[in-house]
Amino acid sequence: MPKEGITPRAEDYSQWYLDIVRNADLADYAEVVRGCIVFKPTGYAIWEAIQRGLDERIKETGHVNAYFPLLIPKSFLMREAEHVEGFAPEVAEVTRGGGEELAEPYVVRPTSETIIGYFYAKWVRSWRDLPLLINQWANVMRWEMRTRPFLRTAEFLWQEGHTVHATEAEAERETLMILHDVYADFVEKEMALPVIRGLKTEKEKFPGALRSYCIEAMMQDGRALQAGTSHNLGQNFARAFDITFTDQHNTVQHAWTTSWGVSTRLIGALIMAHSDDEGLVVPPRLAPIQVVVVPIHKNDAERGPVMEAVARITASWKGRIRFKIDDRDNQTPGYKYNEWELKGVPVRVEVGPKDVEKGTVAVARRDIPGRAGKSFVAQEGLSERIEALLDEIQQGLYQRALRFQQEHTFAAATYDELKAGVERGFVRCYWDGSSDDEKRIQDETRATIRCIPLDQPGVAGSCIYTGRQTTQQVIFARAY
RNA sequence: CGGGGCGUAGCGCAGUCUGGUAGCGCACAGCGUUUGGGACGCUGGGGUCGGGGGUUCGAAUCCCUCCGCCCCGACCA
């Protein structure tokens, strides 16, 4: 039975999602600011966990953090033709400052390739300055027509990496390395979310990029969510911003740049991939609180021994397990169980008078809701058992999501099969069509090519639309 | 941008059709009893009815107008 206040997932997926956001206390609508949300502490803590996991990997792979201005001269956007076409409709402008009309309007950054390109042009002189590997954690703004908490908001938080290289091959290597070693690794290992790594089609690529790679994840309604992208920008932005360097042979050359980003949209992915009718489900490795301890006592006589047991049990957890002792005395245990389940804490430990007596505790796992996931275990060796359980839950969530993805990915040989398949999940098929063909299919099915997967069969087949022979397979799906 | 919905206490809503001076649940405060799956009783506090204008003896309610938010769709790194 679903929790009070949560519309069952099977009944109305979209409403279920919004109910989780509200009931897990992740965010509030900004109300007075169109299309924006307030990240409440529970939601922001998840973002901090995501930041931690990504920042570690970004730094391990040789990048450093920096910060560039929020405002960008409007003319900068115009310098790259595809870029301005892609972003102009959704930028917010600042036209006044200090009570006066500005000589040149600024835009609030929708992404920072342009302003960073301007500075990179100043900083890069020689091949010895390369590669330049910088990341920034920032907010950006895109005046989206339709917004949804976390999935698409007018203002969102993200990281955007911007690098400069001496050769095309090096830029390509960087683009793919980020995709694999930073994004896919993080999302799969920490968020327990299997992804498909692939290349975007011409129609779906980043405005101004040579090639865009992405990781695509499947949500529980079978729709796709782009969880991260990495772009090889070629020399497009280097030409637009005049990023040049002198090579070993004293020849001046345009540099090769990349950019890559993931955003607070990942919180939306987390919700839609793992949660259930009881509330949010957070994988243990990501969870800000991995274990919540609920002490149970009726009176002061019971309180002492129970709290003593709680202190003893958790004494060795510091630095090993992220935990919280919920000793609020103005809420009943039942209320607390429900609240922590809503918030997705992976494991709950209950300690009451009976446990003190028997040397046990009750352990409830969030991935198996209700009493079914609850068992009584000895206090002896509890820390180890909980660590093992957290690991088991982490693997279990990943396997469950992987199985779901596999069971909802369909091979299609005909257009009719494609149409049927995208109603329920991903469709994998041969493709040799044009951008126009892709657009027509989108109009007819609401599905788009999410990516050209990096792992290809290597044998030919016939294109689902044109019938031409090709070795290229793509993934079609409806996307968020 | 098209379609729909909503704006009344912190939150969720009723009241609007048929005008008579604002109510319910939750939350909140106090007291007491409770506490192993969303506790209960009693008492109490809290409202420019989205803004402006109009009609009327009288407007949450009728009329005009503006604004905002949400949902669906289209669009979309």
Coordinates of C-alpha atoms (C1' of nucleotides) in Angstrom, one line a residue:
Chain A
M1 CA 0.0 0.0 0.0
P2 CA 1.3 3.4 -0.9
K3 CA 2.1 6.0 1.7
E4 CA -0.3 8.7 2.4
G5 CA 0.2 11.6 0.1
I6 CA 1.9 9.5 -2.6
T7 CA 0.0 8.8 -5.8
P8 CA 0.8 5.2 -6.8
R9 CA 3.5 5.0 -9.5
A10 CA 1.4 2.6 -11.6
E11 CA -1.5 5.0 -11.5
D12 CA 0.1 8.3 -12.5
Y13 CA 3.9 8.2 -13.0
S14 CA 4.2 12.0 -13.4
Q15 CA 2.2 12.8 -10.2
W16 CA 4.0 10.1 -8.3
Y17 CA 7.3 11.8 -9.2
L18 CA 6.1 15.1 -7.9
D19 CA 4.7 13.5 -4.8
I20 CA 8.1 12.0 -4.0
V21 CA 9.8 15.3 -4.5
R22 CA 7.4 17.0 -2.0
N23 CA 7.0 14.2 0.5
A24 CA 10.7 13.4 0.7
D25 CA 11.2 17.1 1.4
L26 CA 13.7 17.5 -1.5
A27 CA 12.5 20.7 -3.0
D28 CA 9.9 23.4 -3.0
Y29 CA 8.6 25.3 -6.0
A30 CA 10.1 28.7 -6.0
E31 CA 6.6 30.0 -6.7
V32 CA 7.6 33.6 -7.0
V33 CA 10.4 32.8 -9.5
R34 CA 9.0 31.1 -12.6
G35 CA 10.4 27.6 -13.3
C36 CA 12.7 27.6 -10.4
I37 CA 12.9 25.4 -7.3
V38 CA 14.3 25.7 -3.8
F39 CA 16.6 22.9 -3.0
K40 CA 15.6 22.0 0.5
P41 CA 18.3 20.5 2.9
T42 CA 17.3 16.9 2.1
G43 CA 17.6 17.5 -1.6
Y44 CA 20.7 19.6 -1.4
A45 CA 22.5 16.9 0.7
I46 CA 22.0 14.5 -2.2
W47 CA 23.4 17.1 -4.6
E48 CA 26.4 17.5 -2.2
A49 CA 26.9 13.7 -2.4
I50 CA 26.8 13.8 -6.2
Q51 CA 29.2 16.7 -6.2
R52 CA 31.6 14.8 -3.9
G53 CA 31.6 11.7 -6.1
L54 CA 32.1 13.7 -9.3
D55 CA 34.6 16.2 -8.0
E56 CA 36.8 13.3 -6.8
R57 CA 36.8 11.7 -10.2
I58 CA 37.2 15.0 -12.1
K59 CA 40.3 15.8 -10.0
E60 CA 41.7 12.2 -10.1
T61 CA 41.7 12.6 -13.9
G62 CA 43.8 15.7 -13.8
H63 CA 41.4 18.6 -13.8
V64 CA 41.3 21.6 -11.5
N65 CA 38.3 23.8 -10.4
A66 CA 37.9 27.5 -11.3
Y67 CA 35.0 29.9 -11.5
F68 CA 33.9 32.2 -14.3
P69 CA 31.3 35.1 -14.3
L70 CA 27.6 34.5 -14.3
L71 CA 27.0 37.2 -16.9
I72 CA 28.3 36.9 -20.4
P73 CA 28.4 39.8 -23.0
K74 CA 25.5 39.1 -25.3
S75 CA 27.7 39.4 -28.4
F76 CA 29.8 36.4 -27.2
L77 CA 26.9 34.0 -27.9
M78 CA 26.7 35.2 -31.5
R79 CA 30.2 34.2 -32.3
E80 CA 29.5 30.6 -33.0
A81 CA 26.6 30.1 -35.5
E82 CA 25.1 26.9 -34.2
H83 CA 25.6 27.9 -30.6
V84 CA 23.6 31.1 -30.9
E85 CA 20.8 29.3 -32.8
G86 CA 20.6 26.7 -30.1
F87 CA 20.6 28.9 -27.1
A88 CA 19.4 32.4 -28.1
P89 CA 15.7 31.5 -27.5
E90 CA 16.2 30.5 -24.0
V91 CA 18.6 33.1 -22.5
A92 CA 17.7 35.7 -19.9
E93 CA 19.2 39.1 -20.5
V94 CA 20.4 41.8 -18.1
T95 CA 20.0 45.2 -19.7
R96 CA 20.2 47.6 -16.7
G97 CA 22.7 48.0 -13.9
G98 CA 23.3 50.7 -11.4
G99 CA 20.1 52.4 -12.5
E100 CA 21.3 52.8 -16.0
E101 CA 20.9 51.1 -19.4
L102 CA 23.9 49.0 -20.2
A103 CA 25.9 49.8 -23.3
E104 CA 25.9 46.1 -24.1
P105 CA 23.4 43.7 -22.6
Y106 CA 24.6 40.6 -20.7
V107 CA 23.0 37.2 -20.8
V108 CA 22.8 35.0 -17.8
R109 CA 24.9 32.0 -18.8
P110 CA 23.0 29.1 -20.3
T111 CA 26.4 27.4 -20.5
S112 CA 29.9 28.9 -20.4
E113 CA 31.8 27.8 -23.6
T114 CA 31.8 31.4 -24.9
I115 CA 33.1 33.3 -21.9
I116 CA 35.5 30.6 -21.0
G117 CA 36.6 30.6 -24.6
Y118 CA 37.4 34.3 -24.4
F119 CA 39.7 33.7 -21.4
Y120 CA 41.3 30.6 -22.8
A121 CA 42.3 32.6 -25.9
K122 CA 44.3 34.9 -23.5
W123 CA 45.8 32.0 -21.5
V124 CA 46.9 29.7 -24.3
R125 CA 50.0 30.7 -26.1
S126 CA 52.2 27.6 -26.6
W127 CA 51.8 23.9 -26.9
R128 CA 53.5 23.9 -23.5
D129 CA 50.3 25.5 -22.1
L130 CA 48.3 22.4 -23.2
P131 CA 46.3 20.6 -22.2
L132 CA 44.3 23.1 -20.2
L133 CA 42.0 21.1 -18.0
I134 CA 39.5 23.2 -16.0
N135 CA 36.1 22.4 -14.4
Q136 CA 33.6 24.8 -12.8
W137 CA 30.8 24.2 -10.4
A138 CA 28.1 26.7 -11.2
N139 CA 24.5 27.6 -11.7
V140 CA 23.1 28.3 -15.2
M141 CA 19.8 29.6 -16.5
R142 CA 17.7 28.5 -19.5
W143 CA 14.3 30.0 -20.0
E144 CA 12.6 26.7 -20.6
M145 CA 9.0 26.6 -21.8
R146 CA 8.1 23.8 -19.5
T147 CA 9.8 23.0 -16.2
R148 CA 9.7 20.1 -13.8
P149 CA 11.5 19.9 -10.5
F150 CA 15.1 18.7 -11.0
L151 CA 14.4 17.3 -14.5
R152 CA 14.2 20.7 -16.2
T153 CA 14.3 23.9 -14.2
A154 CA 15.0 27.5 -15.4
E155 CA 18.0 27.7 -13.1
F156 CA 20.0 24.6 -12.3
L157 CA 23.2 23.6 -10.7
W158 CA 25.9 21.7 -12.6
Q159 CA 29.5 21.2 -13.3
E160 CA 30.9 22.1 -16.6
G161 CA 34.4 21.0 -17.7
H162 CA 36.2 22.9 -20.4
T163 CA 39.4 21.7 -21.8
V164 CA 41.9 22.7 -24.5
H165 CA 44.1 20.3 -26.5
A166 CA 46.8 20.5 -29.1
T167 CA 45.3 17.7 -31.3
E168 CA 42.0 16.3 -32.4
A169 CA 43.0 12.9 -31.2
E170 CA 43.8 14.2 -27.7
A171 CA 40.5 16.1 -27.5
E172 CA 38.6 13.0 -28.6
R173 CA 40.4 10.9 -26.0
E174 CA 39.5 13.5 -23.3
T175 CA 35.8 13.5 -24.4
L176 CA 35.6 9.7 -24.1
M177 CA 37.6 9.5 -20.9
I178 CA 35.2 11.8 -19.2
L179 CA 32.3 9.8 -20.5
H180 CA 33.6 6.5 -19.2
D181 CA 35.9 7.2 -16.2
V182 CA 34.0 10.1 -14.7
Y183 CA 30.3 10.0 -15.7
A184 CA 29.5 6.4 -16.4
D185 CA 31.7 5.3 -13.5
F186 CA 30.0 7.6 -11.1
V187 CA 26.5 7.1 -12.1
E188 CA 26.8 3.3 -12.2
K189 CA 28.9 2.8 -9.1
E190 CA 27.6 5.4 -6.8
M191 CA 24.0 6.0 -8.1
A192 CA 23.5 2.3 -8.9
L193 CA 22.1 3.4 -12.3
P194 CA 23.1 1.4 -15.4
V195 CA 23.7 3.6 -18.4
I196 CA 24.1 3.3 -22.2
R197 CA 27.1 5.1 -23.5
G198 CA 26.8 6.5 -27.0
L199 CA 27.1 9.2 -29.6
K200 CA 24.4 11.7 -30.3
T201 CA 23.1 12.1 -33.8
E202 CA 23.6 15.3 -35.7
K203 CA 20.1 16.3 -34.8
E204 CA 20.6 15.8 -31.1
K205 CA 24.1 17.0 -30.6
F206 CA 25.2 20.1 -28.6
P207 CA 24.9 23.3 -30.6
G208 CA 28.4 24.1 -31.8
A209 CA 29.9 20.6 -31.1
L210 CA 31.7 18.4 -33.6
R211 CA 30.4 15.3 -31.7
S212 CA 28.4 14.8 -28.5
Y213 CA 28.6 11.7 -26.4
C214 CA 26.2 10.9 -23.7
I215 CA 25.1 8.4 -21.1
E216 CA 21.4 7.5 -21.2
A217 CA 19.6 5.9 -18.3
M218 CA 16.2 4.3 -18.2
M219 CA 13.5 5.5 -15.8
Q220 CA 10.9 3.2 -14.4
D221 CA 8.3 4.2 -17.0
G222 CA 10.6 3.1 -19.7
R223 CA 11.6 6.6 -20.8
A224 CA 15.1 7.8 -21.3
L225 CA 16.9 10.4 -19.3
Q226 CA 20.2 11.9 -20.5
A227 CA 22.4 11.6 -17.4
G228 CA 25.5 13.3 -18.7
T229 CA 27.1 14.6 -21.9
S230 CA 30.6 15.1 -23.1
H231 CA 31.3 17.1 -26.3
N232 CA 34.2 17.2 -28.6
L233 CA 33.9 20.8 -29.8
G234 CA 36.5 20.3 -32.5
Q235 CA 38.0 23.7 -33.5
N236 CA 34.6 25.5 -33.6
F237 CA 34.9 27.5 -30.5
A238 CA 38.7 27.9 -30.9
R239 CA 38.0 29.6 -34.2
A240 CA 35.1 31.7 -32.8
F241 CA 37.2 32.9 -29.8
D242 CA 40.6 32.7 -31.4
I243 CA 42.1 30.1 -29.1
T244 CA 45.5 29.5 -30.8
F245 CA 48.8 28.2 -29.8
T246 CA 52.3 27.8 -31.4
D247 CA 53.2 24.2 -31.9
Q248 CA 56.6 22.5 -31.7
H249 CA 57.4 23.5 -35.2
N250 CA 56.7 27.2 -34.6
T251 CA 53.4 27.1 -36.5
V252 CA 50.3 28.9 -35.1
Q253 CA 47.3 26.5 -34.8
H254 CA 43.7 26.6 -33.6
A255 CA 43.3 24.5 -30.5
W256 CA 40.8 21.6 -30.0
T257 CA 38.4 22.0 -27.1
T258 CA 35.9 19.9 -25.2
S259 CA 33.2 20.6 -22.8
W260 CA 31.1 18.2 -20.6
G261 CA 28.5 18.5 -17.9
V262 CA 26.1 16.9 -15.5
S263 CA 23.5 18.7 -13.5
T264 CA 21.0 18.5 -10.7
R265 CA 18.9 16.6 -13.2
L266 CA 20.7 13.6 -11.8
I267 CA 18.6 14.0 -8.7
G268 CA 15.6 13.5 -10.9
A269 CA 17.2 10.4 -12.4
L270 CA 17.8 9.0 -8.9
I271 CA 14.2 9.5 -7.9
M272 CA 12.7 8.1 -11.1
A273 CA 15.0 5.1 -11.3
H274 CA 14.9 3.7 -7.8
S275 CA 12.0 5.1 -5.8
D276 CA 8.7 3.3 -5.0
D277 CA 5.3 4.1 -3.6
E278 CA 6.8 4.4 -0.1
G279 CA 9.0 7.3 -1.1
L280 CA 12.5 8.0 -2.1
V281 CA 15.1 5.2 -2.3
V282 CA 18.8 6.4 -2.2
P283 CA 21.6 3.9 -2.9
P284 CA 23.8 3.5 0.2
R285 CA 27.0 4.8 -1.4
L286 CA 25.3 8.1 -2.3
A287 CA 23.1 8.4 0.8
P288 CA 23.9 11.4 3.1
I289 CA 22.5 9.2 5.9
Q290 CA 23.0 5.5 5.4
V291 CA 21.6 4.3 8.7
V292 CA 19.1 5.9 10.9
V293 CA 18.8 4.6 14.5
V294 CA 15.4 4.9 16.2
P295 CA 15.5 4.4 19.9
I296 CA 12.3 3.2 21.5
H297 CA 11.3 3.8 25.1
K298 CA 8.1 4.4 26.9
N299 CA 9.4 6.2 30.0
D300 CA 12.6 7.4 31.7
A301 CA 13.2 4.0 33.2
E302 CA 13.5 2.5 29.8
R303 CA 15.2 5.5 28.2
G304 CA 18.5 5.2 30.1
P305 CA 19.3 1.6 29.1
V306 CA 18.1 2.0 25.5
M307 CA 20.2 5.1 24.9
E308 CA 23.1 3.4 26.5
A309 CA 22.7 0.5 24.1
V310 CA 22.4 2.9 21.2
A311 CA 25.6 4.6 22.2
R312 CA 27.4 1.3 22.5
I313 CA 26.2 0.0 19.2
T314 CA 27.1 3.1 17.2
A315 CA 30.4 3.7 19.0
S316 CA 32.4 2.1 16.2
W317 CA 30.4 3.6 13.4
K318 CA 32.1 7.0 13.2
G319 CA 34.1 7.2 10.0
R320 CA 32.7 3.9 8.7
I321 CA 29.0 4.4 8.4
R322 CA 27.1 7.7 7.9
F323 CA 24.4 7.5 10.5
K324 CA 21.9 9.5 12.5
I325 CA 20.3 8.8 15.8
D326 CA 16.7 10.0 15.8
D327 CA 16.1 10.7 19.4
R328 CA 13.3 13.2 19.0
D329 CA 10.9 12.6 21.8
N330 CA 8.0 14.4 20.3
Q331 CA 7.4 11.8 17.5
T332 CA 6.3 8.2 17.8
P333 CA 8.5 5.4 16.4
G334 CA 5.9 4.7 13.7
Y335 CA 6.0 8.3 12.6
K336 CA 9.8 8.2 12.3
Y337 CA 9.8 4.9 10.3
N338 CA 7.5 6.5 7.8
E339 CA 9.5 9.7 7.6
W340 CA 12.8 8.0 7.0
E341 CA 11.3 5.7 4.5
L342 CA 10.0 8.7 2.6
K343 CA 13.4 10.2 2.6
G344 CA 15.0 7.0 1.3
V345 CA 17.5 6.2 4.1
P346 CA 18.8 2.7 3.1
V347 CA 18.8 1.0 6.5
R348 CA 16.9 1.7 9.8
V349 CA 18.0 0.2 13.1
E350 CA 15.4 0.1 15.9
V351 CA 16.6 -0.3 19.5
G352 CA 13.9 -0.9 22.2
P353 CA 13.7 -2.4 25.7
K354 CA 13.2 -5.9 24.3
D355 CA 16.4 -5.5 22.3
V356 CA 18.3 -4.4 25.3
E357 CA 17.1 -7.4 27.1
K358 CA 17.9 -9.9 24.3
G359 CA 21.0 -8.2 22.9
T360 CA 19.4 -7.7 19.5
V361 CA 18.2 -4.9 17.3
A362 CA 15.6 -4.7 14.5
V363 CA 17.1 -3.9 11.1
A364 CA 14.9 -2.7 8.3
R365 CA 16.1 -2.3 4.7
R366 CA 14.6 0.4 2.5
D367 CA 14.9 -1.6 -0.7
I368 CA 12.4 -4.1 0.6
P369 CA 9.7 -2.0 2.1
G370 CA 7.5 -2.6 5.0
R371 CA 7.8 -5.5 7.5
A372 CA 9.1 -7.9 4.8
G373 CA 12.4 -6.1 4.9
K374 CA 12.7 -6.1 8.7
S375 CA 14.6 -8.7 10.7
F376 CA 16.0 -9.0 14.2
V377 CA 19.8 -9.4 14.5
A378 CA 22.3 -9.7 17.3
Q379 CA 24.1 -6.6 18.5
E380 CA 27.2 -8.6 18.4
G381 CA 29.0 -8.0 15.1
L382 CA 26.3 -5.6 14.0
S383 CA 28.6 -3.0 12.4
E384 CA 30.0 -5.6 10.0
R385 CA 26.6 -6.9 9.2
I386 CA 25.4 -3.4 8.4
E387 CA 28.3 -2.7 6.2
A388 CA 27.7 -5.9 4.3
L389 CA 24.0 -5.1 4.1
L390 CA 24.7 -1.6 2.7
D391 CA 26.8 -3.2 0.1
E392 CA 24.2 -5.8 -0.7
I393 CA 21.5 -3.1 -1.1
Q394 CA 23.8 -1.1 -3.4
Q395 CA 24.4 -4.1 -5.6
G396 CA 20.8 -5.1 -5.4
L397 CA 19.6 -1.7 -6.6
Y398 CA 22.0 -1.7 -9.5
Q399 CA 21.0 -5.2 -10.5
R400 CA 17.3 -4.4 -10.3
A401 CA 17.7 -1.4 -12.5
L402 CA 19.9 -3.3 -14.9
R403 CA 17.3 -6.1 -15.2
F404 CA 14.6 -3.5 -15.7
Q405 CA 16.6 -1.9 -18.4
Q406 CA 17.3 -5.1 -20.2
E407 CA 13.7 -6.3 -19.9
H408 CA 12.5 -3.0 -21.4
T409 CA 14.9 -2.9 -24.3
F410 CA 13.5 -4.3 -27.5
A411 CA 15.2 -5.2 -30.7
A412 CA 13.1 -4.0 -33.7
A413 CA 13.3 -4.9 -37.3
T414 CA 10.3 -3.0 -38.6
Y415 CA 8.9 0.4 -38.0
D416 CA 5.8 -1.1 -36.5
E417 CA 8.0 -2.9 -33.9
L418 CA 9.7 0.4 -33.2
K419 CA 6.4 2.1 -32.6
A420 CA 5.3 -0.6 -30.2
G421 CA 8.6 -0.8 -28.4
V422 CA 8.9 2.9 -27.5
E423 CA 5.6 2.6 -25.7
R424 CA 7.3 0.4 -23.1
G425 CA 11.0 1.2 -23.2
F426 CA 14.1 1.4 -25.4
V427 CA 14.2 0.2 -29.0
R428 CA 17.5 -1.0 -30.5
C429 CA 17.5 -1.1 -34.2
Y430 CA 19.6 -0.6 -37.4
W431 CA 19.6 3.0 -38.6
D432 CA 20.8 4.7 -41.8
G433 CA 18.2 7.5 -42.0
S434 CA 18.7 11.3 -42.2
S435 CA 17.9 14.0 -39.6
D436 CA 14.6 14.6 -41.5
D437 CA 13.7 10.9 -41.2
E438 CA 14.5 11.2 -37.5
K439 CA 12.3 14.3 -37.2
R440 CA 9.4 12.5 -38.9
I441 CA 9.7 9.5 -36.6
Q442 CA 9.7 11.9 -33.6
D443 CA 6.5 13.5 -34.9
E444 CA 4.8 10.1 -35.3
T445 CA 6.1 8.3 -32.2
R446 CA 7.3 11.1 -29.8
A447 CA 10.5 9.0 -29.7
T448 CA 14.0 10.2 -30.6
I449 CA 17.3 8.6 -31.2
R450 CA 18.8 8.8 -27.7
C451 CA 22.2 7.7 -29.0
I452 CA 24.3 5.5 -31.2
P453 CA 25.7 3.1 -28.6
L454 CA 29.4 2.7 -28.5
D455 CA 29.1 -1.0 -28.5
Q456 CA 28.0 -2.1 -32.0
P457 CA 27.4 -5.6 -33.3
G458 CA 29.7 -5.2 -36.2
V459 CA 27.4 -7.1 -38.5
A460 CA 25.1 -5.5 -41.0
G461 CA 21.4 -5.3 -41.0
S462 CA 18.7 -3.2 -42.7
C463 CA 17.7 0.2 -41.6
I464 CA 14.4 0.2 -39.9
Y465 CA 13.2 3.2 -41.9
T466 CA 15.0 3.3 -45.2
G467 CA 15.7 -0.4 -45.5
R468 CA 19.3 0.3 -46.5
Q469 CA 22.0 -2.0 -45.3
T470 CA 24.1 -0.6 -42.5
T471 CA 26.2 -1.8 -39.5
Q472 CA 25.0 1.0 -37.3
Q473 CA 22.5 0.4 -34.5
V474 CA 20.8 3.1 -32.5
I475 CA 18.6 3.4 -29.5
F476 CA 15.1 5.0 -29.9
A477 CA 13.2 6.1 -26.8
R478 CA 10.9 8.8 -25.5
A479 CA 13.0 11.1 -23.4
Y480 CA 12.7 13.4 -20.5
Chain B
rC1 C1' 3.1 29.0 -27.8
rG2 C1' -1.8 25.9 -27.6
rG3 C1' -5.2 23.3 -24.1
rG4 C1' -6.8 22.7 -19.0
rG5 C1' -6.8 23.8 -13.8
rC6 C1' -6.0 26.7 -9.6
rG7 C1' -5.3 31.3 -6.4
rU8 C1' -9.6 31.6 0.7
rA9 C1' -5.0 30.5 7.8
rG10 C1' 1.8 27.5 7.3
rC11 C1' -0.2 23.1 4.0
rG12 C1' -4.5 20.7 1.7
rC13 C1' -9.4 22.2 0.7
rA14 C1' -15.0 23.6 1.3
rG15 C1' -17.8 28.0 0.7
rU16 C1' -18.7 31.2 -5.2
rC17 C1' -24.0 28.5 -9.1
rU18 C1' -28.4 31.3 -5.5
rG19 C1' -24.4 38.3 -2.3
rG20 C1' -25.7 39.0 4.2
rU21 C1' -19.6 40.1 6.9
rA22 C1' -15.4 33.1 6.6
rG23 C1' -15.3 27.4 7.8
rC24 C1' -13.2 22.1 7.9
rG25 C1' -8.8 18.7 8.2
rC26 C1' -3.7 18.7 9.0
rA27 C1' 0.0 21.6 11.1
rC28 C1' 1.1 25.1 15.3
rA29 C1' 0.8 26.6 21.1
rG30 C1' -0.6 25.0 26.3
rC31 C1' -1.9 20.9 29.6
rG32 C1' -2.6 15.7 30.4
rU33 C1' -2.4 10.7 28.7
rU34 C1' 0.7 8.1 25.1
rU35 C1' 5.3 6.0 22.4
rG36 C1' 7.9 -1.7 18.8
rG37 C1' 4.4 1.0 11.9
rG38 C1' 1.9 7.9 10.4
rA39 C1' -1.2 8.5 18.9
rC40 C1' -5.5 10.6 21.6
rG41 C1' -8.4 14.2 24.6
rC42 C1' -9.4 19.1 26.1
rU43 C1' -8.2 24.3 25.4
rG44 C1' -6.2 28.1 22.3
rG45 C1' -3.9 31.4 18.5
rG46 C1' -3.8 32.4 13.5
rG47 C1' -7.2 35.0 7.4
rU48 C1' -5.4 42.3 3.1
rC49 C1' -10.4 35.5 0.5
rG50 C1' -3.9 36.9 -5.6
rG51 C1' -3.9 42.7 -7.1
rG52 C1' -6.8 46.8 -9.0
rG53 C1' -11.4 48.8 -10.6
rG54 C1' -16.9 48.5 -10.9
rU55 C1' -22.2 47.0 -9.4
rU56 C1' -24.7 47.0 -4.6
rC57 C1' -27.3 49.2 1.6
rG58 C1' -23.8 45.0 1.7
rA59 C1' -19.0 41.3 -2.4
rA60 C1' -14.7 35.5 -1.1
rU61 C1' -19.4 35.2 -4.0
rC62 C1' -21.8 39.2 -9.6
rC63 C1' -19.0 42.2 -13.8
rC64 C1' -14.3 44.2 -16.0
rU65 C1' -9.1 44.0 -15.9
rC66 C1' -4.3 42.7 -14.5
rC67 C1' -0.9 39.2 -12.2
rG68 C1' 0.9 34.6 -10.6
rC69 C1' 1.4 29.4 -10.1
rC70 C1' 0.6 24.2 -11.5
rC71 C1' -0.7 20.2 -15.0
rC72 C1' -1.0 18.2 -20.2
rG73 C1' 1.0 18.9 -25.1
rA74 C1' 4.4 21.2 -28.5
rC75 C1' 9.4 22.8 -28.0
rC76 C1' 14.3 21.8 -25.8
rA77 C1' 21.1 20.2 -24.2

